[in-house]
Amino acid sequence: MECFIKSLHYKRIHTSVSRIEKEIHPSEWGEYALGELFRFEKGKRLVKADMIPGSVNYLGAIRENNGVREKIETDFFWEQNSITVNYNGSVGEAFYQAEPFWASDDVNVLYAKGFWTLNKYNALFIITVIKANRYRFSYGRKWTMEKMKETVLRLPRKEDGTPDFIYMEEYIRSLPYSDRI
């Protein structure tokens, strides 16, 4: 067994962690409606009989695997660099989408409005805050698109009152193993 283990070529996991220069306390964060920050699109229904196996991620209202239920072939898809939020099934599950995908009709797709740029780091920060709100929309109270747009998130803010997306990104980058994201 020892010889086998030695024969494996592996690299130890090392991580680099950067420090955040300024600290922001949640009590000082600003309140922003999701509709102020994102443009929303509703997913589309696709029945199993119309699915052809392929290479495009098909997102369902599930909580595992970044929401990917299976891979399909399609000419139409939503663009990457977005956040998807389930409003049915596993309500409130949110994921960052780095590749083009098809979103089922149980999923809302959120694109950053033009005054800021979404990336995987600030998206992960915002997704955590979105998920913290899911408890309010379970069982008989669906998180419809209108309710989602009106949902207020508390986020770090700059002195001028706008969301501090740079801080959000730097915070995620400062976490252990963030260089593996």
mmCIF file of C-alpha atoms in Angstrom:
data_model
loop_
_atom_site.group_PDB
_atom_site.id
_atom_site.type_symbol
_atom_site.label_atom_id
_atom_site.label_comp_id
_atom_site.label_asym_id
_atom_site.label_seq_id
_atom_site.Cartn_x
_atom_site.Cartn_y
_atom_site.Cartn_z
ATOM 1 C CA MET A 1 0.000 0.000 0.000
ATOM 2 C CA GLU A 2 2.815 2.389 0.897
ATOM 3 C CA CYS A 3 4.413 1.909 -2.536
ATOM 4 C CA PHE A 4 1.075 2.609 -4.207
ATOM 5 C CA ILE A 5 0.602 5.840 -2.255
ATOM 6 C CA LYS A 6 4.118 6.964 -3.155
ATOM 7 C CA SER A 7 3.419 6.219 -6.818
ATOM 8 C CA LEU A 8 0.535 8.680 -6.874
ATOM 9 C CA HIS A 9 1.471 12.070 -8.233
ATOM 10 C CA TYR A 10 -0.258 14.670 -6.177
ATOM 11 C CA LYS A 11 0.290 18.229 -5.160
ATOM 12 C CA ARG A 12 -0.325 19.389 -1.645
ATOM 13 C CA ILE A 13 -3.098 21.929 -1.360
ATOM 14 C CA HIS A 14 -1.677 25.304 -0.575
ATOM 15 C CA THR A 15 -3.739 28.416 -0.420
ATOM 16 C CA SER A 16 -2.916 32.058 -0.465
ATOM 17 C CA VAL A 17 -5.001 34.418 1.590
ATOM 18 C CA SER A 18 -5.055 38.161 1.116
ATOM 19 C CA ARG A 19 -6.000 40.544 3.891
ATOM 20 C CA ILE A 20 -8.851 43.015 3.734
ATOM 21 C CA GLU A 21 -7.643 46.520 4.485
ATOM 22 C CA LYS A 22 -10.921 47.915 5.831
ATOM 23 C CA GLU A 23 -13.431 46.190 8.020
ATOM 24 C CA ILE A 24 -17.125 46.720 7.524
ATOM 25 C CA HIS A 25 -19.590 45.743 10.183
ATOM 26 C CA PRO A 26 -23.017 44.423 9.122
ATOM 27 C CA SER A 27 -24.724 47.060 11.276
ATOM 28 C CA GLU A 28 -23.273 49.642 8.877
ATOM 29 C CA TRP A 29 -24.411 47.893 5.695
ATOM 30 C CA GLY A 30 -26.963 49.425 3.361
ATOM 31 C CA GLU A 31 -30.301 48.000 2.251
ATOM 32 C CA TYR A 32 -30.868 47.302 -1.455
ATOM 33 C CA ALA A 33 -33.803 45.675 -3.204
ATOM 34 C CA LEU A 34 -32.785 42.856 -5.540
ATOM 35 C CA GLY A 35 -34.667 44.665 -8.313
ATOM 36 C CA GLU A 36 -32.324 47.657 -7.912
ATOM 37 C CA LEU A 37 -29.259 45.486 -8.460
ATOM 38 C CA PHE A 38 -30.430 42.904 -10.999
ATOM 39 C CA ARG A 39 -32.372 42.515 -14.216
ATOM 40 C CA PHE A 40 -34.607 39.452 -13.919
ATOM 41 C CA GLU A 41 -35.550 36.814 -16.492
ATOM 42 C CA LYS A 42 -37.852 33.867 -15.884
ATOM 43 C CA GLY A 43 -36.761 30.389 -16.931
ATOM 44 C CA LYS A 44 -38.685 28.453 -19.585
ATOM 45 C CA ARG A 45 -40.524 25.175 -19.363
ATOM 46 C CA LEU A 46 -38.877 22.276 -21.149
ATOM 47 C CA VAL A 47 -40.545 18.889 -20.870
ATOM 48 C CA LYS A 48 -38.516 15.699 -20.651
ATOM 49 C CA ALA A 49 -39.842 14.470 -24.027
ATOM 50 C CA ASP A 50 -38.296 17.519 -25.743
ATOM 51 C CA MET A 51 -34.857 17.165 -24.125
ATOM 52 C CA ILE A 52 -31.978 15.899 -26.227
ATOM 53 C CA PRO A 53 -28.797 14.866 -24.391
ATOM 54 C CA GLY A 54 -25.994 17.345 -25.033
ATOM 55 C CA SER A 55 -23.483 19.691 -23.435
ATOM 56 C CA VAL A 56 -25.533 22.658 -22.123
ATOM 57 C CA ASN A 57 -26.385 22.711 -18.415
ATOM 58 C CA TYR A 58 -30.108 22.286 -17.731
ATOM 59 C CA LEU A 59 -30.974 23.889 -14.393
ATOM 60 C CA GLY A 60 -33.868 22.669 -12.308
ATOM 61 C CA ALA A 61 -35.165 23.705 -8.889
ATOM 62 C CA ILE A 62 -32.732 21.466 -7.038
ATOM 63 C CA ARG A 63 -30.231 22.298 -4.309
ATOM 64 C CA GLU A 64 -27.285 20.170 -5.438
ATOM 65 C CA ASN A 65 -24.768 20.318 -8.272
ATOM 66 C CA ASN A 66 -25.045 24.098 -8.821
ATOM 67 C CA GLY A 67 -28.662 23.519 -9.846
ATOM 68 C CA VAL A 68 -27.649 21.375 -12.851
ATOM 69 C CA ARG A 69 -30.137 18.565 -13.309
ATOM 70 C CA GLU A 70 -28.680 17.273 -16.586
ATOM 71 C CA LYS A 71 -26.974 18.278 -19.850
ATOM 72 C CA ILE A 72 -29.061 18.996 -22.943
ATOM 73 C CA GLU A 73 -28.639 20.057 -26.545
ATOM 74 C CA THR A 74 -30.187 23.414 -27.383
ATOM 75 C CA ASP A 75 -29.682 26.461 -29.579
ATOM 76 C CA PHE A 76 -31.254 28.774 -26.984
ATOM 77 C CA PHE A 77 -29.648 29.375 -23.629
ATOM 78 C CA TRP A 78 -29.164 32.009 -20.972
ATOM 79 C CA GLU A 79 -25.819 33.736 -20.810
ATOM 80 C CA GLN A 80 -23.205 32.958 -18.205
ATOM 81 C CA ASN A 81 -22.054 35.329 -15.470
ATOM 82 C CA SER A 82 -25.410 35.370 -13.750
ATOM 83 C CA ILE A 83 -27.064 34.207 -10.561
ATOM 84 C CA THR A 84 -29.947 31.748 -10.625
ATOM 85 C CA VAL A 85 -32.482 31.552 -7.802
ATOM 86 C CA ASN A 86 -35.069 28.795 -7.394
ATOM 87 C CA TYR A 87 -38.542 30.031 -6.581
ATOM 88 C CA ASN A 88 -40.117 26.589 -6.662
ATOM 89 C CA GLY A 89 -38.870 23.214 -5.439
ATOM 90 C CA SER A 90 -35.787 24.023 -3.348
ATOM 91 C CA VAL A 91 -36.922 27.600 -2.823
ATOM 92 C CA GLY A 92 -34.178 30.161 -2.320
ATOM 93 C CA GLU A 93 -31.290 28.045 -3.522
ATOM 94 C CA ALA A 94 -29.019 30.407 -5.447
ATOM 95 C CA PHE A 95 -26.052 29.619 -7.668
ATOM 96 C CA TYR A 96 -23.464 31.446 -9.773
ATOM 97 C CA GLN A 97 -23.520 30.339 -13.407
ATOM 98 C CA ALA A 98 -20.122 30.540 -15.127
ATOM 99 C CA GLU A 99 -21.263 28.789 -18.333
ATOM 100 C CA PRO A 100 -24.235 29.232 -20.686
ATOM 101 C CA PHE A 101 -27.269 27.253 -19.473
ATOM 102 C CA TRP A 102 -30.979 26.528 -19.830
ATOM 103 C CA ALA A 103 -33.087 27.517 -16.822
ATOM 104 C CA SER A 104 -36.322 25.654 -16.144
ATOM 105 C CA ASP A 105 -39.475 27.621 -15.397
ATOM 106 C CA ASP A 106 -38.881 27.093 -11.651
ATOM 107 C CA VAL A 107 -35.778 29.305 -11.771
ATOM 108 C CA ASN A 108 -35.262 33.065 -12.041
ATOM 109 C CA VAL A 109 -32.121 34.325 -13.762
ATOM 110 C CA LEU A 110 -30.494 37.485 -12.375
ATOM 111 C CA TYR A 111 -28.118 39.678 -14.421
ATOM 112 C CA ALA A 112 -26.243 42.607 -12.897
ATOM 113 C CA LYS A 113 -27.649 45.962 -13.935
ATOM 114 C CA GLY A 114 -25.278 48.151 -15.951
ATOM 115 C CA PHE A 115 -23.805 50.181 -13.081
ATOM 116 C CA TRP A 116 -21.753 47.241 -11.761
ATOM 117 C CA THR A 117 -20.107 44.047 -12.973
ATOM 118 C CA LEU A 118 -20.893 40.626 -11.547
ATOM 119 C CA ASN A 119 -18.028 38.192 -11.075
ATOM 120 C CA LYS A 120 -17.758 34.877 -9.282
ATOM 121 C CA TYR A 121 -16.403 36.484 -6.108
ATOM 122 C CA ASN A 122 -18.965 39.210 -5.505
ATOM 123 C CA ALA A 123 -21.632 36.768 -6.736
ATOM 124 C CA LEU A 124 -20.699 34.272 -4.001
ATOM 125 C CA PHE A 125 -21.004 37.015 -1.391
ATOM 126 C CA ILE A 126 -24.441 38.060 -2.672
ATOM 127 C CA ILE A 127 -25.614 34.443 -3.029
ATOM 128 C CA THR A 128 -24.898 33.891 0.660
ATOM 129 C CA VAL A 129 -27.082 36.872 1.543
ATOM 130 C CA ILE A 130 -29.833 35.690 -0.842
ATOM 131 C CA LYS A 131 -29.823 32.245 0.764
ATOM 132 C CA ALA A 132 -30.141 33.854 4.190
ATOM 133 C CA ASN A 133 -33.561 35.140 3.052
ATOM 134 C CA ARG A 134 -34.984 31.842 1.836
ATOM 135 C CA TYR A 135 -36.548 30.936 5.193
ATOM 136 C CA ARG A 136 -39.183 33.617 4.554
ATOM 137 C CA PHE A 137 -40.411 31.912 1.384
ATOM 138 C CA SER A 138 -41.101 28.305 2.194
ATOM 139 C CA TYR A 139 -44.166 26.111 2.099
ATOM 140 C CA GLY A 140 -47.254 28.135 1.135
ATOM 141 C CA ARG A 141 -45.449 31.376 0.309
ATOM 142 C CA LYS A 142 -43.624 31.167 -3.009
ATOM 143 C CA TRP A 143 -40.795 33.529 -3.792
ATOM 144 C CA THR A 144 -42.338 34.869 -7.003
ATOM 145 C CA MET A 145 -40.380 37.146 -9.296
ATOM 146 C CA GLU A 146 -42.199 40.226 -7.987
ATOM 147 C CA LYS A 147 -41.512 39.298 -4.350
ATOM 148 C CA MET A 148 -37.920 38.513 -5.260
ATOM 149 C CA LYS A 149 -37.427 41.930 -6.902
ATOM 150 C CA GLU A 150 -38.777 43.604 -3.757
ATOM 151 C CA THR A 151 -36.654 41.527 -1.366
ATOM 152 C CA VAL A 152 -34.228 43.762 0.482
ATOM 153 C CA LEU A 153 -30.660 42.592 1.035
ATOM 154 C CA ARG A 154 -28.230 44.118 3.480
ATOM 155 C CA LEU A 155 -24.868 44.567 1.764
ATOM 156 C CA PRO A 156 -21.640 46.467 2.431
ATOM 157 C CA ARG A 157 -21.863 50.043 1.193
ATOM 158 C CA LYS A 158 -19.483 52.790 0.259
ATOM 159 C CA GLU A 159 -19.585 56.266 1.771
ATOM 160 C CA ASP A 160 -21.747 57.496 -1.124
ATOM 161 C CA GLY A 161 -24.400 54.889 -0.223
ATOM 162 C CA THR A 162 -23.845 52.583 -3.201
ATOM 163 C CA PRO A 163 -23.102 48.867 -2.700
ATOM 164 C CA ASP A 164 -19.405 48.146 -2.183
ATOM 165 C CA PHE A 165 -18.907 45.364 -4.716
ATOM 166 C CA ILE A 166 -15.118 45.657 -4.473
ATOM 167 C CA TYR A 167 -15.252 44.942 -0.737
ATOM 168 C CA MET A 168 -17.516 41.925 -1.370
ATOM 169 C CA GLU A 169 -15.015 40.558 -3.900
ATOM 170 C CA GLU A 170 -12.031 41.218 -1.642
ATOM 171 C CA TYR A 171 -13.786 39.559 1.285
ATOM 172 C CA ILE A 172 -14.425 36.338 -0.653
ATOM 173 C CA ARG A 173 -10.846 36.385 -1.992
ATOM 174 C CA SER A 174 -9.573 36.703 1.588
ATOM 175 C CA LEU A 175 -11.165 33.436 2.718
ATOM 176 C CA PRO A 176 -9.035 30.299 3.048
ATOM 177 C CA TYR A 177 -8.987 28.275 -0.179
ATOM 178 C CA SER A 178 -10.599 31.100 -2.163
ATOM 179 C CA ASP A 179 -7.823 30.731 -4.705
ATOM 180 C CA ARG A 180 -9.398 27.336 -5.522
ATOM 181 C CA ILE A 181 -12.743 28.875 -6.576
#
